[in-house]
Amino acid sequence: MNAESLIYTALKDVVPGSHVYPVDLPATVTAATYVTYVQVGGDAVNFLDGGKPSKKNGRFQLNVWAPSDHEAAALARLVEDAMRTIPAQVLGASVSTTDPALDTYGRRQDFSVWFND
């Protein structure tokens, strides 16, 4: 299963209404609480004989958004727990952020995910 499918499957029941999206929130969605994810790198696997690895790695940044800072923090903890079931390695604690234009509060956090190519 690819990384994006693993992430969506892990989070769809944690996020209200299954509002989990790659990269950005679609313009047609008006959900107040949602999660976006984007690949921001990863570890390359290289063999001396030039062989193709059976697994790949991606570093994914997950962004949790909610109407209040308290709700964003609580959802970020649930998302972290759900990501561990993939299993994903947690790469640091979540970082607080806000989006004044949308009047929302957020948390962002990075995870390392190994997946089949």
Backbone as a printed PyTorch tensor [residue, N CA C, xyz], in Angstrom:
tensor([[[  0.8540,  -1.1810,   0.0000],
         [  0.0000,   0.0000,   0.0000],
         [  0.8990,   1.2430,   0.0000]],

        [[  0.5560,   2.2550,  -0.7920],
         [  1.3750,   3.4610,  -0.8170],
         [  1.1720,   4.2830,   0.4580]],

        [[  2.0800,   5.2150,   0.6900],
         [  2.0730,   5.9880,   1.9270],
         [  0.8010,   6.8100,   2.0890]],

        [[  0.3420,   7.4070,   1.0200],
         [ -0.8520,   8.2460,   1.1020],
         [ -2.0700,   7.4370,   1.5330]],

        [[ -2.1980,   6.2250,   1.0300],
         [ -3.3030,   5.3580,   1.4370],
         [ -3.1710,   4.9380,   2.8860]],

        [[ -1.9460,   4.6500,   3.3150],
         [ -1.7190,   4.2940,   4.7160],
         [ -2.1300,   5.4300,   5.6470]],

        [[ -1.7340,   6.6440,   5.2920],
         [ -2.0540,   7.8100,   6.1270],
         [ -3.5560,   8.0340,   6.1730]],

        [[ -4.2040,   8.0230,   5.0170],
         [ -5.6540,   8.2510,   4.9880],
         [ -6.3890,   7.1900,   5.8000]],

        [[ -6.0210,   5.9350,   5.6330],
         [ -6.6770,   4.8450,   6.3530],
         [ -6.5050,   4.9990,   7.8600]],

        [[ -5.3180,   5.4050,   8.2900],
         [ -5.0590,   5.5760,   9.7190],
         [ -5.8480,   6.7410,  10.3140]],

        [[ -6.1060,   7.7690,   9.5200],
         [ -6.7040,   8.9940,  10.0590],
         [ -8.1930,   9.1730,   9.8080]],

        [[ -8.7530,   8.4710,   8.8430],
         [-10.1370,   8.7540,   8.4240],
         [-11.1520,   8.6190,   9.5480]],

        [[-10.9060,   7.7220,  10.5010],
         [-11.8530,   7.5500,  11.6010],
         [-11.5310,   8.4380,  12.8050]],

        [[-10.3780,   9.0940,  12.7860],
         [ -9.9600,   9.9610,  13.8800],
         [-10.4400,  11.3890,  13.6530]],

        [[-10.4350,  11.8040,  12.3960],
         [-10.7950,  13.1700,  12.0380],
         [-12.2940,  13.2390,  11.7600]],

        [[-13.0080,  14.1760,  12.3900],
         [-14.4490,  14.2840,  12.1630],
         [-14.8010,  14.3710,  10.6760]],

        [[-15.7240,  13.5210,  10.2410],
         [-16.1720,  13.5310,   8.8590],
         [-15.1510,  13.0350,   7.8640]],

        [[-14.1040,  12.3760,   8.3370],
         [-13.0260,  11.8880,   7.4590],
         [-12.4190,  13.0090,   6.6250]],

        [[-12.2950,  14.1960,   7.2020],
         [-11.7310,  15.3370,   6.4800],
         [-10.2050,  15.2820,   6.5490]],

        [[ -9.6440,  14.4100,   5.7010],
         [ -8.1950,  14.2000,   5.5870],
         [ -7.8340,  14.4020,   4.1220]],

        [[ -6.9260,  15.3440,   3.8470],
         [ -6.6470,  15.7160,   2.4650],
         [ -5.1460,  15.8040,   2.1860]],

        [[ -4.7240,  15.3850,   0.9900],
         [ -3.3380,  15.5830,   0.6020],
         [ -3.0900,  17.0570,   0.2500]],

        [[ -2.0010,  17.5790,   0.6680],
         [ -1.4850,  18.9180,   0.3670],
         [ -2.3220,  20.0490,   0.9620]],

        [[ -3.4690,  20.3790,   0.3930],
         [ -4.2790,  21.5120,   0.8490],
         [ -5.7500,  21.1440,   0.9270]],

        [[ -6.4730,  21.9070,   1.6950],
         [ -7.9180,  21.7250,   1.7890],
         [ -8.5540,  22.1510,   0.4700]],

        [[ -9.3500,  21.2800,  -0.1420],
         [-10.0390,  21.6790,  -1.3800],
         [-10.9570,  22.8820,  -1.1360]],

        [[-11.0530,  23.7590,  -2.1090],
         [-11.8470,  24.9810,  -1.9740],
         [-13.3160,  24.6980,  -1.6970]],

        [[-13.7980,  23.5370,  -2.0960],
         [-15.2140,  23.2100,  -1.9250],
         [-15.5410,  22.7070,  -0.5220]],

        [[-14.5320,  22.4420,   0.2910],
         [-14.7520,  21.9120,   1.6380],
         [-14.8380,  23.0600,   2.6260]],

        [[-15.8520,  23.0190,   3.4750],
         [-16.0450,  24.0710,   4.4710],
         [-15.9000,  23.5480,   5.8940]],

        [[-15.2860,  22.4010,   6.0560],
         [-15.1200,  21.8020,   7.3840],
         [-14.2770,  22.7110,   8.2710]],

        [[-14.6520,  22.8090,   9.5430],
         [-13.8990,  23.6190,  10.4930],
         [-12.7230,  22.8450,  11.0670]],

        [[-12.8200,  21.5210,  11.0590],
         [-11.7680,  20.6660,  11.6000],
         [-11.3220,  19.7100,  10.5100]],

        [[-10.0150,  19.7010,  10.2310],
         [ -9.5100,  18.8420,   9.1610],
         [ -8.0060,  18.6400,   9.3140]],

        [[ -7.4850,  17.6860,   8.5360],
         [ -6.0540,  17.4010,   8.5080],
         [ -5.5910,  17.3940,   7.0570]],

        [[ -4.4520,  18.0090,   6.8180],
         [ -3.8030,  17.9110,   5.5170],
         [ -2.4380,  17.2550,   5.7160]],

        [[ -1.9460,  16.6200,   4.6630],
         [ -0.6200,  16.0090,   4.7330],
         [  0.1040,  16.2180,   3.4150]],

        [[  1.4240,  16.3130,   3.5130],
         [  2.2460,  16.5090,   2.3310],
         [  3.6000,  15.8470,   2.5700]],

        [[  4.1370,  15.2340,   1.5260],
         [  5.4630,  14.6400,   1.6540],
         [  6.4930,  15.7550,   1.5370]],

        [[  7.4100,  15.8070,   2.5110],
         [  8.4260,  16.8550,   2.5510],
         [  9.8380,  16.2740,   2.5120]],

        [[  9.9720,  15.0760,   1.9730],
         [ 11.2840,  14.4360,   1.8500],
         [ 11.1940,  12.9760,   2.2430]],

        [[ 12.3060,  12.4600,   2.7340],
         [ 12.3740,  11.0610,   3.1370],
         [ 13.8000,  10.5560,   3.0080]],

        [[ 14.0170,   9.3250,   3.4100],
         [ 15.3350,   8.6990,   3.3160],
         [ 15.3880,   7.8270,   2.0660]],

        [[ 16.4030,   8.0410,   1.2570],
         [ 16.5860,   7.2240,   0.0620],
         [ 17.2770,   5.9150,   0.4360]],

        [[ 16.8780,   4.8450,  -0.2260],
         [ 17.5160,   3.5470,  -0.0390],
         [ 18.2760,   3.2340,  -1.3210]],

        [[ 19.5750,   2.9970,  -1.1900],
         [ 20.4100,   2.7100,  -2.3510],
         [ 21.2160,   1.4460,  -2.1030]],

        [[ 21.2740,   0.5840,  -3.1090],
         [ 22.0840,  -0.6280,  -3.0480],
         [ 23.2740,  -0.4770,  -3.9780]],

        [[ 24.4140,  -1.0220,  -3.5730],
         [ 25.6250,  -0.9140,  -4.3930],
         [ 25.4660,  -1.5760,  -5.7500]],

        [[ 24.6460,  -2.6280,  -5.8070],
         [ 24.4660,  -3.3240,  -7.0890],
         [ 23.4190,  -2.6570,  -7.9790]],

        [[ 22.8580,  -1.5340,  -7.5260],
         [ 21.8680,  -0.8200,  -8.3170],
         [ 20.4690,  -1.4060,  -8.2500]],

        [[ 20.2790,  -2.3990,  -7.3690],
         [ 18.9700,  -3.0310,  -7.2400],
         [ 17.9080,  -2.0790,  -6.7170]],

        [[ 16.6810,  -2.3970,  -7.0260],
         [ 15.5470,  -1.5760,  -6.6040],
         [ 15.0610,  -2.0550,  -5.2310]],

        [[ 14.9420,  -1.1600,  -4.2470],
         [ 14.4630,  -1.5650,  -2.9190],
         [ 12.9710,  -1.9070,  -2.9590]],

        [[ 12.5580,  -2.8070,  -2.0830],
         [ 11.1480,  -3.1890,  -2.0210],
         [ 10.3230,  -2.1970,  -1.1950]],

        [[ 10.9890,  -1.3620,  -0.4240],
         [ 10.3000,  -0.3570,   0.3910],
         [ 10.8820,   1.0200,   0.1090]],

        [[ 10.0610,   2.0210,   0.3350],
         [ 10.4850,   3.4150,   0.2220],
         [ 10.1370,   4.1240,   1.5170]],

        [[ 10.7690,   5.2810,   1.7120],
         [ 10.5270,   6.0640,   2.9150],
         [ 10.0800,   7.4580,   2.5250]],

        [[  9.1460,   7.9770,   3.2640],
         [  8.7130,   9.3510,   3.0740],
         [  8.6170,  10.0640,   4.4060]],

        [[  9.0340,  11.3110,   4.4020],
         [  8.8210,  12.1780,   5.5560],
         [  7.5750,  12.9920,   5.2270]],

        [[  6.5690,  12.8660,   6.0680],
         [  5.2970,  13.5340,   5.8230],
         [  5.0110,  14.5380,   6.9260]],

        [[  4.6120,  15.7350,   6.5200],
         [  4.1780,  16.7410,   7.4770],
         [  2.6550,  16.7060,   7.5240]],

        [[  2.1180,  16.5160,   8.7060],
         [  0.6710,  16.5410,   8.9000],
         [  0.2980,  17.8410,   9.5840]],

        [[ -0.7540,  18.4630,   9.0670],
         [ -1.2380,  19.7340,   9.5880],
         [ -2.6670,  19.5550,  10.0690]],

        [[ -2.8740,  19.7980,  11.3420],
         [ -4.1860,  19.6620,  11.9810],
         [ -4.7650,  21.0620,  12.1610]],

        [[ -6.0320,  21.2330,  11.7700],
         [ -6.6910,  22.5360,  11.8900],
         [ -8.0150,  22.3850,  12.6260]],

        [[ -8.3170,  23.3520,  13.4990],
         [ -9.5570,  23.3120,  14.2860],
         [ -9.9360,  24.7420,  14.6900]],

        [[-11.1860,  24.9280,  15.1590],
         [-11.6590,  26.2670,  15.5340],
         [-10.9660,  26.8620,  16.7620]],

        [[-10.3970,  26.0240,  17.6330],
         [ -9.7310,  26.5450,  18.8310],
         [ -8.3830,  25.8560,  19.0110]],

        [[ -7.5110,  26.5170,  19.7650],
         [ -6.2000,  25.9470,  20.0440],
         [ -6.3320,  24.6460,  20.8350]],

        [[ -7.2530,  24.6170,  21.7630],
         [ -7.4850,  23.4120,  22.5790],
         [ -7.9100,  22.2270,  21.6970]],

        [[ -8.8310,  22.4750,  20.7600],
         [ -9.2920,  21.4110,  19.8540],
         [ -8.1700,  20.9360,  18.9250]],

        [[ -7.3570,  21.8690,  18.4560],
         [ -6.2390,  21.4960,  17.5800],
         [ -5.2290,  20.6380,  18.3400]],

        [[ -4.9420,  20.9940,  19.5790],
         [ -3.9900,  20.2220,  20.3860],
         [ -4.5240,  18.8140,  20.6510]],

        [[ -5.7950,  18.7060,  20.9820],
         [ -6.3970,  17.3930,  21.2510],
         [ -6.3960,  16.5260,  19.9960]],

        [[ -6.7510,  17.1070,  18.8520],
         [ -6.7630,  16.3480,  17.6100],
         [ -5.3490,  15.9420,  17.2040]],

        [[ -4.3780,  16.8020,  17.4330],
         [ -2.9850,  16.4730,  17.1070],
         [ -2.5220,  15.2470,  17.8990]],

        [[ -2.9400,  15.1440,  19.1560],
         [ -2.5700,  13.9640,  19.9620],
         [ -3.2190,  12.7020,  19.3970]],

        [[ -4.4600,  12.7930,  18.9630],
         [ -5.1380,  11.6420,  18.3630],
         [ -4.4840,  11.2460,  17.0380]],

        [[ -4.0980,  12.2360,  16.2500],
         [ -3.4430,  11.9680,  14.9670],
         [ -2.0960,  11.2880,  15.1990]],

        [[ -1.3340,  11.7660,  16.1720],
         [ -0.0430,  11.1330,  16.4710],
         [ -0.2380,   9.6710,  16.8610]],

        [[ -1.1970,   9.3990,  17.7210],
         [ -1.4740,   8.0140,  18.1330],
         [ -1.8820,   7.1570,  16.9370]],

        [[ -2.7080,   7.7020,  16.0580],
         [ -3.1640,   6.9530,  14.8790],
         [ -2.0120,   6.6870,  13.9140]],

        [[ -1.1230,   7.6470,  13.7540],
         [  0.0160,   7.4610,  12.8510],
         [  0.9520,   6.3600,  13.3450]],

        [[  1.0300,   6.1810,  14.6500],
         [  1.8890,   5.1270,  15.2020],
         [  1.3860,   3.7370,  14.8070]],

        [[  0.1200,   3.6130,  14.4200],
         [ -0.4300,   2.3050,  14.0420],
         [  0.0000,   1.8790,  12.6470]],

        [[  0.5640,   2.7830,  11.8450],
         [  0.9190,   2.4520,  10.4520],
         [  1.9740,   1.3560,  10.3610]],

        [[  3.0770,   1.3130,  11.0070],
         [  3.6250,   2.2370,  12.0050],
         [  4.4470,   3.3450,  11.3540]],

        [[  4.3580,   4.5170,  11.9380],
         [  5.1640,   5.6570,  11.5050],
         [  6.0330,   6.0850,  12.6750]],

        [[  7.1990,   6.5980,  12.3650],
         [  8.0780,   7.1270,  13.3970],
         [  7.7560,   8.6030,  13.5720]],

        [[  7.5460,   9.0140,  14.8050],
         [  7.2590,  10.4090,  15.1090],
         [  8.5830,  11.1780,  15.1110]],

        [[  8.6580,  12.2420,  14.3400],
         [  9.8930,  13.0240,  14.2090],
         [  9.7620,  14.3640,  14.9200]],

        [[  9.5680,  14.3200,  16.2030],
         [  9.4480,  15.5420,  17.0000],
         [  8.0210,  15.8320,  17.4110]],

        [[  7.9120,  16.7370,  18.3420],
         [  6.6030,  17.1280,  18.8700],
         [  5.8940,  18.0770,  17.9000]],

        [[  4.6040,  18.2410,  18.1090],
         [  3.8420,  19.1400,  17.2350],
         [  4.1980,  20.5980,  17.5330]],

        [[  4.0140,  21.4340,  16.5170],
         [  4.3110,  22.8600,  16.6000],
         [  3.0110,  23.6230,  16.3810]],

        [[  2.7300,  24.5980,  17.2400],
         [  1.5070,  25.3960,  17.1260],
         [  1.6060,  26.3990,  15.9860]],

        [[  0.4610,  26.6500,  15.3660],
         [  0.3790,  27.6590,  14.3060],
         [ -1.0500,  28.1930,  14.2630]],

        [[ -1.2530,  29.2670,  13.5370],
         [ -2.5960,  29.8250,  13.3390],
         [ -2.7240,  30.2670,  11.8890]],

        [[ -3.9650,  30.3960,  11.4540],
         [ -4.2510,  30.9660,  10.1450],
         [ -5.2620,  32.0850,  10.3670]],

        [[ -4.7800,  33.3150,  10.5660],
         [ -5.6850,  34.4320,  10.8530],
         [ -6.7430,  34.6650,   9.7690]],

        [[ -6.3910,  34.3900,   8.5160],
         [ -7.3390,  34.6130,   7.4180],
         [ -8.5540,  33.6980,   7.5530]],

        [[ -8.3370,  32.4770,   8.0570],
         [ -9.4390,  31.5260,   8.2210],
         [ -9.9050,  31.4250,   9.6660]],

        [[ -9.2550,  32.1670,  10.5580],
         [ -9.5850,  32.1440,  11.9850],
         [ -9.5420,  30.7170,  12.5390]],

        [[ -8.4420,  30.0070,  12.2310],
         [ -8.2720,  28.6360,  12.7030],
         [ -6.9370,  28.4890,  13.4270]],

        [[ -6.8860,  27.4570,  14.2470],
         [ -5.6870,  27.1190,  15.0060],
         [ -5.1770,  25.7710,  14.5210]],

        [[ -3.8700,  25.6110,  14.5480],
         [ -3.3260,  24.3730,  14.0160],
         [ -2.1370,  23.8400,  14.7830]],

        [[ -1.7740,  22.6370,  14.3860],
         [ -0.5560,  21.9640,  14.8370],
         [  0.0380,  21.2890,  13.6080]],

        [[  1.3560,  21.3180,  13.4970],
         [  2.0150,  20.5780,  12.4280],
         [  3.0510,  19.6630,  13.0540]],

        [[  3.2200,  18.5010,  12.4390],
         [  4.1300,  17.5060,  12.9790],
         [  4.6130,  16.6090,  11.8520]],

        [[  5.8690,  16.1840,  11.9370],
         [  6.4620,  15.3350,  10.8980],
         [  6.5430,  13.8820,  11.3450]],

        [[  6.3730,  12.9950,  10.3540],
         [  6.4140,  11.5500,  10.5820],
         [  7.2170,  10.8860,   9.4730]],

        [[  7.9240,   9.8270,   9.8120],
         [  8.6310,   9.0160,   8.8330],
         [  7.8030,   7.7550,   8.5820]],

        [[  7.5040,   7.4980,   7.3150],
         [  6.6500,   6.3770,   6.9490],
         [  7.3790,   5.5010,   5.9410]],

        [[  7.4840,   4.2120,   6.2470],
         [  8.0110,   3.2260,   5.2920],
         [  6.8360,   2.5560,   4.6170]],

        [[  6.9380,   2.3710,   3.2980],
         [  5.8060,   1.8190,   2.5520],
         [  6.3130,   1.0110,   1.3620]],

        [[  5.4320,   0.1740,   0.8380],
         [  5.7580,  -0.6080,  -0.3570],
         [  5.6520,   0.2760,  -1.5790]],

        [[  6.5720,   0.0690,  -2.5080],
         [  6.5720,   0.8690,  -3.7210],
         [  5.5710,   0.3250,  -4.7100]]])
